[in-house]
GROMACS .gro file of C-alpha atoms in nm:
model
  417
    1UNK     CA    1   0.000   0.000   0.000
    2UNK     CA    2   0.294   0.233   0.063
    3UNK     CA    3   0.368   0.246  -0.309
    4UNK     CA    4   0.011   0.362  -0.373
    5UNK     CA    5   0.047   0.635  -0.113
    6UNK     CA    6   0.374   0.744  -0.275
    7UNK     CA    7   0.197   0.777  -0.610
    8UNK     CA    8  -0.032   1.036  -0.453
    9UNK     CA    9   0.269   1.262  -0.371
   10UNK     CA   10   0.136   1.296  -0.016
   11UNK     CA   11   0.354   1.044   0.167
   12UNK     CA   12   0.556   1.316   0.343
   13UNK     CA   13   0.246   1.417   0.541
   14UNK     CA   14   0.264   1.086   0.728
   15UNK     CA   15   0.556   1.218   0.934
   16UNK     CA   16   0.526   1.596   0.966
   17UNK     CA   17   0.259   1.654   1.232
   18UNK     CA   18   0.346   1.779   1.579
   19UNK     CA   19   0.190   1.569   1.854
   20UNK     CA   20   0.047   1.884   2.011
   21UNK     CA   21   0.004   2.252   1.923
   22UNK     CA   22   0.101   2.551   2.137
   23UNK     CA   23  -0.237   2.722   2.106
   24UNK     CA   24  -0.123   3.038   2.282
   25UNK     CA   25   0.174   3.088   2.050
   26UNK     CA   26  -0.036   3.018   1.742
   27UNK     CA   27  -0.315   3.248   1.862
   28UNK     CA   28  -0.068   3.532   1.921
   29UNK     CA   29   0.026   3.518   1.553
   30UNK     CA   30  -0.327   3.456   1.424
   31UNK     CA   31  -0.447   3.787   1.568
   32UNK     CA   32  -0.184   3.962   1.353
   33UNK     CA   33  -0.313   3.804   1.032
   34UNK     CA   34  -0.479   4.029   0.773
   35UNK     CA   35  -0.689   3.839   0.522
   36UNK     CA   36  -0.681   4.112   0.256
   37UNK     CA   37  -0.299   4.099   0.238
   38UNK     CA   38  -0.252   3.732   0.338
   39UNK     CA   39   0.020   3.836   0.579
   40UNK     CA   40   0.110   3.877   0.945
   41UNK     CA   41   0.156   4.241   1.040
   42UNK     CA   42   0.466   4.249   1.257
   43UNK     CA   43   0.619   4.563   1.414
   44UNK     CA   44   0.888   4.582   1.142
   45UNK     CA   45   0.676   4.494   0.838
   46UNK     CA   46   0.472   4.216   0.685
   47UNK     CA   47   0.564   3.847   0.677
   48UNK     CA   48   0.378   3.547   0.544
   49UNK     CA   49   0.381   3.172   0.497
   50UNK     CA   50   0.499   3.132   0.138
   51UNK     CA   51   0.493   2.851  -0.115
   52UNK     CA   52   0.865   2.803  -0.052
   53UNK     CA   53   0.795   2.762   0.319
   54UNK     CA   54   0.536   2.492   0.244
   55UNK     CA   55   0.772   2.312   0.007
   56UNK     CA   56   1.056   2.316   0.260
   57UNK     CA   57   0.853   2.227   0.568
   58UNK     CA   58   0.624   1.963   0.417
   59UNK     CA   59   0.798   1.854   0.094
   60UNK     CA   60   0.473   1.893  -0.101
   61UNK     CA   61   0.460   1.965  -0.473
   62UNK     CA   62   0.430   2.334  -0.558
   63UNK     CA   63   0.397   2.312  -0.933
   64UNK     CA   64   0.076   2.161  -1.061
   65UNK     CA   65  -0.285   2.239  -1.135
   66UNK     CA   66  -0.553   2.375  -0.906
   67UNK     CA   67  -0.853   2.159  -0.825
   68UNK     CA   68  -1.202   2.259  -0.936
   69UNK     CA   69  -1.445   2.002  -0.790
   70UNK     CA   70  -1.789   1.914  -0.913
   71UNK     CA   71  -2.092   1.987  -0.700
   72UNK     CA   72  -2.132   1.731  -0.423
   73UNK     CA   73  -2.479   1.613  -0.324
   74UNK     CA   74  -2.572   1.372  -0.047
   75UNK     CA   75  -2.639   1.109  -0.312
   76UNK     CA   76  -2.288   1.153  -0.454
   77UNK     CA   77  -2.133   1.133  -0.107
   78UNK     CA   78  -2.306   0.797  -0.059
   79UNK     CA   79  -2.200   0.680  -0.405
   80UNK     CA   80  -1.837   0.774  -0.342
   81UNK     CA   81  -1.833   0.579  -0.016
   82UNK     CA   82  -1.973   0.271  -0.190
   83UNK     CA   83  -1.739   0.288  -0.490
   84UNK     CA   84  -1.412   0.395  -0.324
   85UNK     CA   85  -1.444   0.304   0.044
   86UNK     CA   86  -1.600  -0.038  -0.002
   87UNK     CA   87  -1.909   0.001   0.216
   88UNK     CA   88  -2.266  -0.104   0.144
   89UNK     CA   89  -2.533   0.139   0.030
   90UNK     CA   90  -2.706   0.113   0.366
   91UNK     CA   91  -2.386   0.172   0.564
   92UNK     CA   92  -2.301   0.476   0.355
   93UNK     CA   93  -2.648   0.628   0.386
   94UNK     CA   94  -2.656   0.575   0.761
   95UNK     CA   95  -2.314   0.733   0.808
   96UNK     CA   96  -2.385   1.035   0.587
   97UNK     CA   97  -2.709   1.101   0.775
   98UNK     CA   98  -2.521   1.090   1.106
   99UNK     CA   99  -2.274   1.351   0.978
  100UNK     CA  100  -2.555   1.589   0.876
  101UNK     CA  101  -2.369   1.711   0.574
  102UNK     CA  102  -2.122   1.616   0.304
  103UNK     CA  103  -1.863   1.481   0.546
  104UNK     CA  104  -1.713   1.157   0.669
  105UNK     CA  105  -1.595   1.101   1.024
  106UNK     CA  106  -1.221   1.044   1.062
  107UNK     CA  107  -1.287   0.770   1.316
  108UNK     CA  108  -1.511   0.591   1.065
  109UNK     CA  109  -1.242   0.616   0.798
  110UNK     CA  110  -0.985   0.470   1.036
  111UNK     CA  111  -1.212   0.173   1.111
  112UNK     CA  112  -1.260   0.116   0.737
  113UNK     CA  113  -0.885   0.136   0.679
  114UNK     CA  114  -0.815  -0.125   0.947
  115UNK     CA  115  -1.090  -0.352   0.813
  116UNK     CA  116  -0.980  -0.335   0.448
  117UNK     CA  117  -0.612  -0.371   0.534
  118UNK     CA  118  -0.687  -0.689   0.727
  119UNK     CA  119  -0.884  -0.818   0.428
  120UNK     CA  120  -0.605  -0.715   0.185
  121UNK     CA  121  -0.851  -0.489   0.003
  122UNK     CA  122  -0.574  -0.245  -0.079
  123UNK     CA  123  -0.764  -0.011  -0.310
  124UNK     CA  124  -1.031   0.057  -0.047
  125UNK     CA  125  -0.773   0.073   0.232
  126UNK     CA  126  -0.569   0.329   0.037
  127UNK     CA  127  -0.873   0.547  -0.034
  128UNK     CA  128  -0.972   0.553   0.332
  129UNK     CA  129  -0.614   0.616   0.443
  130UNK     CA  130  -0.545   0.905   0.205
  131UNK     CA  131  -0.872   1.078   0.288
  132UNK     CA  132  -0.796   1.035   0.657
  133UNK     CA  133  -0.441   1.165   0.599
  134UNK     CA  134  -0.541   1.493   0.432
  135UNK     CA  135  -0.839   1.529   0.665
  136UNK     CA  136  -0.609   1.530   0.966
  137UNK     CA  137  -0.340   1.751   0.809
  138UNK     CA  138  -0.368   2.002   0.525
  139UNK     CA  139  -0.749   1.985   0.493
  140UNK     CA  140  -0.832   1.954   0.862
  141UNK     CA  141  -1.179   2.080   0.951
  142UNK     CA  142  -1.219   2.303   1.256
  143UNK     CA  143  -1.366   2.019   1.464
  144UNK     CA  144  -1.074   1.787   1.373
  145UNK     CA  145  -1.326   1.500   1.367
  146UNK     CA  146  -1.464   1.533   1.013
  147UNK     CA  147  -1.331   1.559   0.659
  148UNK     CA  148  -1.517   1.691   0.357
  149UNK     CA  149  -1.635   1.396   0.149
  150UNK     CA  150  -1.563   1.572  -0.180
  151UNK     CA  151  -1.189   1.526  -0.124
  152UNK     CA  152  -1.238   1.158  -0.201
  153UNK     CA  153  -1.277   1.268  -0.564
  154UNK     CA  154  -0.906   1.353  -0.560
  155UNK     CA  155  -0.808   0.991  -0.506
  156UNK     CA  156  -1.008   0.820  -0.778
  157UNK     CA  157  -0.692   0.829  -0.993
  158UNK     CA  158  -0.376   0.801  -0.783
  159UNK     CA  159  -0.147   0.867  -1.078
  160UNK     CA  160  -0.335   1.190  -1.144
  161UNK     CA  161  -0.276   1.305  -0.786
  162UNK     CA  162   0.082   1.401  -0.865
  163UNK     CA  163  -0.047   1.661  -1.108
  164UNK     CA  164  -0.201   1.878  -0.837
  165UNK     CA  165  -0.028   2.164  -0.659
  166UNK     CA  166  -0.060   2.017  -0.311
  167UNK     CA  167   0.154   2.295  -0.167
  168UNK     CA  168  -0.088   2.557  -0.297
  169UNK     CA  169  -0.376   2.347  -0.164
  170UNK     CA  170  -0.227   2.345   0.186
  171UNK     CA  171  -0.160   2.719   0.170
  172UNK     CA  172  -0.504   2.815   0.038
  173UNK     CA  173  -0.674   2.613   0.310
  174UNK     CA  174  -0.457   2.760   0.586
  175UNK     CA  175  -0.497   3.117   0.453
  176UNK     CA  176  -0.874   3.069   0.448
  177UNK     CA  177  -0.889   2.948   0.807
  178UNK     CA  178  -0.644   3.215   0.924
  179UNK     CA  179  -0.880   3.474   0.778
  180UNK     CA  180  -1.169   3.323   0.972
  181UNK     CA  181  -0.970   3.286   1.294
  182UNK     CA  182  -0.848   3.647   1.282
  183UNK     CA  183  -1.207   3.759   1.343
  184UNK     CA  184  -1.290   3.792   1.712
  185UNK     CA  185  -1.599   3.572   1.687
  186UNK     CA  186  -1.401   3.266   1.567
  187UNK     CA  187  -1.247   3.045   1.835
  188UNK     CA  188  -1.095   2.760   1.633
  189UNK     CA  189  -0.829   2.736   1.360
  190UNK     CA  190  -0.874   2.483   1.083
  191UNK     CA  191  -0.623   2.378   0.819
  192UNK     CA  192  -0.282   2.252   0.932
  193UNK     CA  193  -0.170   2.425   1.256
  194UNK     CA  194   0.155   2.225   1.247
  195UNK     CA  195   0.252   2.418   0.933
  196UNK     CA  196   0.197   2.749   1.111
  197UNK     CA  197   0.375   2.651   1.432
  198UNK     CA  198   0.679   2.508   1.252
  199UNK     CA  199   0.692   2.825   1.040
  200UNK     CA  200   0.703   3.029   1.362
  201UNK     CA  201   0.982   2.811   1.500
  202UNK     CA  202   1.190   2.859   1.184
  203UNK     CA  203   1.157   3.236   1.156
  204UNK     CA  204   1.122   3.342   1.522
  205UNK     CA  205   1.367   3.147   1.740
  206UNK     CA  206   1.289   3.357   2.050
  207UNK     CA  207   0.909   3.330   2.028
  208UNK     CA  208   0.767   3.053   2.244
  209UNK     CA  209   0.927   2.722   2.339
  210UNK     CA  210   1.039   2.471   2.080
  211UNK     CA  211   1.191   2.127   2.089
  212UNK     CA  212   1.451   2.033   1.829
  213UNK     CA  213   1.482   1.674   1.709
  214UNK     CA  214   1.796   1.732   1.502
  215UNK     CA  215   2.016   2.008   1.370
  216UNK     CA  216   1.974   2.121   1.006
  217UNK     CA  217   2.323   1.993   0.924
  218UNK     CA  218   2.217   1.644   1.036
  219UNK     CA  219   1.913   1.628   0.810
  220UNK     CA  220   1.915   1.354   0.548
  221UNK     CA  221   1.637   1.472   0.321
  222UNK     CA  222   1.344   1.476   0.563
  223UNK     CA  223   1.073   1.745   0.554
  224UNK     CA  224   1.194   2.037   0.761
  225UNK     CA  225   0.884   2.027   0.984
  226UNK     CA  226   1.021   1.704   1.130
  227UNK     CA  227   1.300   1.906   1.288
  228UNK     CA  228   1.058   2.036   1.551
  229UNK     CA  229   0.878   1.879   1.844
  230UNK     CA  230   0.628   2.018   2.090
  231UNK     CA  231   0.746   2.178   2.413
  232UNK     CA  232   0.487   2.307   2.654
  233UNK     CA  233   0.488   2.685   2.664
  234UNK     CA  234   0.421   2.879   2.984
  235UNK     CA  235   0.320   3.210   2.826
  236UNK     CA  236  -0.040   3.302   2.753
  237UNK     CA  237  -0.155   3.517   2.462
  238UNK     CA  238  -0.158   3.827   2.683
  239UNK     CA  239   0.205   3.757   2.774
  240UNK     CA  240   0.312   3.693   2.415
  241UNK     CA  241   0.144   3.999   2.271
  242UNK     CA  242   0.392   4.257   2.411
  243UNK     CA  243   0.683   4.022   2.333
  244UNK     CA  244   0.585   4.014   1.966
  245UNK     CA  245   0.529   4.389   1.974
  246UNK     CA  246   0.893   4.438   2.074
  247UNK     CA  247   1.045   4.210   1.810
  248UNK     CA  248   1.297   4.373   1.578
  249UNK     CA  249   1.429   4.262   1.237
  250UNK     CA  250   1.735   4.122   1.416
  251UNK     CA  251   1.510   3.872   1.597
  252UNK     CA  252   1.406   3.710   1.268
  253UNK     CA  253   1.584   3.440   1.068
  254UNK     CA  254   1.482   3.580   0.731
  255UNK     CA  255   1.593   3.288   0.514
  256UNK     CA  256   1.583   2.979   0.735
  257UNK     CA  257   1.589   2.718   0.459
  258UNK     CA  258   1.915   2.805   0.284
  259UNK     CA  259   2.077   2.504   0.454
  260UNK     CA  260   1.793   2.283   0.323
  261UNK     CA  261   1.840   2.355  -0.048
  262UNK     CA  262   2.014   2.024  -0.113
  263UNK     CA  263   1.675   1.857  -0.058
  264UNK     CA  264   1.436   2.136  -0.156
  265UNK     CA  265   1.563   2.364  -0.431
  266UNK     CA  266   1.407   2.709  -0.444
  267UNK     CA  267   1.151   2.734  -0.724
  268UNK     CA  268   1.094   3.075  -0.883
  269UNK     CA  269   0.721   3.005  -0.903
  270UNK     CA  270   0.717   3.082  -0.530
  271UNK     CA  271   0.753   3.448  -0.635
  272UNK     CA  272   0.430   3.431  -0.836
  273UNK     CA  273   0.197   3.714  -0.740
  274UNK     CA  274  -0.174   3.668  -0.788
  275UNK     CA  275  -0.455   3.454  -0.660
  276UNK     CA  276  -0.433   3.092  -0.551
  277UNK     CA  277  -0.737   2.869  -0.550
  278UNK     CA  278  -0.842   2.528  -0.431
  279UNK     CA  279  -1.198   2.425  -0.490
  280UNK     CA  280  -1.413   2.735  -0.455
  281UNK     CA  281  -1.171   2.905  -0.214
  282UNK     CA  282  -0.962   3.185  -0.364
  283UNK     CA  283  -0.698   3.379  -0.169
  284UNK     CA  284  -0.441   3.647  -0.256
  285UNK     CA  285  -0.077   3.541  -0.263
  286UNK     CA  286   0.142   3.852  -0.242
  287UNK     CA  287   0.518   3.794  -0.215
  288UNK     CA  288   0.580   4.164  -0.285
  289UNK     CA  289   0.478   4.221   0.079
  290UNK     CA  290   0.739   3.985   0.224
  291UNK     CA  291   1.034   4.023  -0.014
  292UNK     CA  292   1.292   3.997   0.262
  293UNK     CA  293   1.195   3.631   0.305
  294UNK     CA  294   1.319   3.579  -0.053
  295UNK     CA  295   1.643   3.775  -0.013
  296UNK     CA  296   1.525   4.098  -0.177
  297UNK     CA  297   1.501   4.455  -0.050
  298UNK     CA  298   1.150   4.534   0.068
  299UNK     CA  299   0.973   4.816  -0.114
  300UNK     CA  300   0.630   4.971  -0.066
  301UNK     CA  301   0.401   4.708  -0.222
  302UNK     CA  302   0.111   4.766  -0.457
  303UNK     CA  303  -0.245   4.766  -0.317
  304UNK     CA  304  -0.369   4.415  -0.235
  305UNK     CA  305  -0.553   4.218  -0.501
  306UNK     CA  306  -0.927   4.169  -0.493
  307UNK     CA  307  -0.953   3.801  -0.572
  308UNK     CA  308  -1.331   3.825  -0.600
  309UNK     CA  309  -1.268   4.002  -0.933
  310UNK     CA  310  -1.014   3.748  -1.061
  311UNK     CA  311  -1.126   3.551  -1.367
  312UNK     CA  312  -0.826   3.369  -1.518
  313UNK     CA  313  -0.648   3.235  -1.211
  314UNK     CA  314  -0.541   2.911  -1.380
  315UNK     CA  315  -0.397   3.102  -1.675
  316UNK     CA  316  -0.215   3.345  -1.445
  317UNK     CA  317  -0.067   3.052  -1.254
  318UNK     CA  318   0.058   2.880  -1.570
  319UNK     CA  319   0.209   3.205  -1.703
  320UNK     CA  320   0.363   3.295  -1.368
  321UNK     CA  321   0.682   3.444  -1.518
  322UNK     CA  322   0.515   3.776  -1.590
  323UNK     CA  323   0.415   3.829  -1.228
  324UNK     CA  324   0.757   3.717  -1.102
  325UNK     CA  325   0.922   3.984  -1.316
  326UNK     CA  326   0.680   4.242  -1.176
  327UNK     CA  327   0.764   4.139  -0.818
  328UNK     CA  328   1.143   4.142  -0.835
  329UNK     CA  329   1.185   4.395  -1.116
  330UNK     CA  330   1.126   4.683  -0.875
  331UNK     CA  331   1.367   4.548  -0.615
  332UNK     CA  332   1.731   4.456  -0.573
  333UNK     CA  333   1.909   4.184  -0.382
  334UNK     CA  334   1.909   4.273  -0.013
  335UNK     CA  335   2.236   4.406   0.127
  336UNK     CA  336   2.130   4.302   0.479
  337UNK     CA  337   1.875   4.034   0.572
  338UNK     CA  338   1.614   4.294   0.676
  339UNK     CA  339   1.689   4.547   0.401
  340UNK     CA  340   1.406   4.788   0.312
  341UNK     CA  341   1.382   5.105   0.105
  342UNK     CA  342   1.370   5.445   0.271
  343UNK     CA  343   1.017   5.535   0.368
  344UNK     CA  344   0.889   5.178   0.389
  345UNK     CA  345   0.830   5.178   0.765
  346UNK     CA  346   0.673   5.524   0.754
  347UNK     CA  347   0.428   5.400   0.490
  348UNK     CA  348   0.369   5.078   0.682
  349UNK     CA  349   0.277   5.250   1.006
  350UNK     CA  350   0.037   5.476   0.816
  351UNK     CA  351  -0.160   5.183   0.672
  352UNK     CA  352  -0.133   4.928   0.954
  353UNK     CA  353  -0.145   4.892   1.332
  354UNK     CA  354   0.135   4.641   1.391
  355UNK     CA  355   0.167   4.703   1.766
  356UNK     CA  356  -0.126   4.549   1.948
  357UNK     CA  357  -0.055   4.665   2.303
  358UNK     CA  358  -0.153   5.031   2.358
  359UNK     CA  359   0.115   5.253   2.517
  360UNK     CA  360  -0.094   5.308   2.830
  361UNK     CA  361  -0.320   5.024   2.928
  362UNK     CA  362  -0.630   5.119   3.122
  363UNK     CA  363  -0.808   4.875   3.348
  364UNK     CA  364  -0.996   4.629   3.129
  365UNK     CA  365  -1.369   4.667   3.109
  366UNK     CA  366  -1.625   4.415   3.000
  367UNK     CA  367  -1.786   4.486   2.666
  368UNK     CA  368  -2.117   4.309   2.610
  369UNK     CA  369  -2.131   4.117   2.283
  370UNK     CA  370  -2.473   4.137   2.114
  371UNK     CA  371  -2.624   3.809   2.006
  372UNK     CA  372  -2.609   3.916   1.643
  373UNK     CA  373  -2.231   3.954   1.664
  374UNK     CA  374  -2.179   3.585   1.735
  375UNK     CA  375  -2.007   3.424   1.436
  376UNK     CA  376  -2.224   3.252   1.176
  377UNK     CA  377  -2.247   2.875   1.196
  378UNK     CA  378  -2.337   2.816   0.831
  379UNK     CA  379  -2.029   2.817   0.599
  380UNK     CA  380  -2.207   3.017   0.327
  381UNK     CA  381  -2.320   3.284   0.572
  382UNK     CA  382  -1.968   3.287   0.717
  383UNK     CA  383  -1.831   3.359   0.370
  384UNK     CA  384  -2.082   3.643   0.321
  385UNK     CA  385  -1.987   3.785   0.661
  386UNK     CA  386  -1.615   3.768   0.576
  387UNK     CA  387  -1.659   3.948   0.243
  388UNK     CA  388  -1.869   4.229   0.393
  389UNK     CA  389  -1.628   4.266   0.683
  390UNK     CA  390  -1.330   4.280   0.443
  391UNK     CA  391  -1.488   4.559   0.237
  392UNK     CA  392  -1.583   4.765   0.542
  393UNK     CA  393  -1.225   4.740   0.667
  394UNK     CA  394  -1.081   4.839   0.330
  395UNK     CA  395  -1.284   5.161   0.319
  396UNK     CA  396  -1.236   5.233   0.693
  397UNK     CA  397  -1.612   5.243   0.739
  398UNK     CA  398  -1.763   5.347   1.072
  399UNK     CA  399  -2.094   5.205   1.186
  400UNK     CA  400  -2.219   5.554   1.267
  401UNK     CA  401  -2.174   5.663   0.904
  402UNK     CA  402  -2.521   5.662   0.735
  403UNK     CA  403  -2.383   5.564   0.393
  404UNK     CA  404  -2.266   5.229   0.534
  405UNK     CA  405  -2.566   5.156   0.757
  406UNK     CA  406  -2.716   4.901   0.516
  407UNK     CA  407  -2.387   4.711   0.489
  408UNK     CA  408  -2.344   4.698   0.866
  409UNK     CA  409  -2.701   4.571   0.899
  410UNK     CA  410  -2.624   4.302   0.640
  411UNK     CA  411  -2.308   4.210   0.835
  412UNK     CA  412  -2.506   4.167   1.156
  413UNK     CA  413  -2.771   3.959   0.979
  414UNK     CA  414  -2.511   3.730   0.822
  415UNK     CA  415  -2.346   3.675   1.161
  416UNK     CA  416  -2.675   3.572   1.317
  417UNK     CA  417  -2.714   3.266   1.093
   0.00000   0.00000   0.00000
């Protein structure tokens, strides 16, 4: 069965997960995430998780096509389980009803995997295993107990799996959940938290506690995420917030994977600027906002893309060279790791609020949260809420302004569903 898993190009995910996540450390970075720029706003400029970071940490393919799935109905979810997971029609229908949606339970998939492996039904065992693998890593749902059934469509042809950009898939999913989690009403991060925490360990050696399994020089071709192990942190988010506020460029390892290039060569497609998509999720990917991570001098970037207006994302991805030239053509190789043009920080502090702790902290007061401000439970309403919220932030709208009253009312309505 291992050869079948290797054909999927996902075998590296079997070994990369941390056994536990430092939720306080992760949360301290999540609150600095801005979904319109797909970046963390740090006190010295923007940084982000890039395609090169994903390739180095997880050893997933970066080049490849994006996935555009067909519509999934309850009937199709049942049919997929029968055809590719080896269950009866009745078993599939009963399980899908218990999930109350187009999902499978990870526990159920594990039981199927064990059963089919014992019976040497390798095709069914592989399907259950791969769906369980992505459902507990790069496509993890917020509950960490379910996986979207439509992902089983990816594994109908294992040879075709190697044609997908799995690195982009992991990044799109994490970006999407980071955008959700950055809103105060969201309490859980989906996607692959291991990817985020290992990224923090690589770039910010003084932030949080980290365990090291081996030194980079001792690596023999393993995904870089395997370098790290969980160590219980003692700092809460309130403790970490001022620590991150006081970070300087000297506290950052700007190019942590230069000693990993023997196993993961830098690919220029990682400098592509545009939109990434996976399924119906589309996110901006803007390396011009974190050029120092690529060894270039940081300049004042162009306004962020509105991916809702993007039409030819697949074409842009294939013809990535044009955007790469646009990104690096206005820059030069950095003379110091944190090199930036004159005026960059002045511009940055005019458009962002990178320090989260106010200079003088008053005694905290309780602010009642209206019922309609509770986050939406339906994914479609959550998407509507996110889009409205993004626009209101872009135009610096105030709720007291009459010209935006209808949009704020729509935002409150969407959050109540």
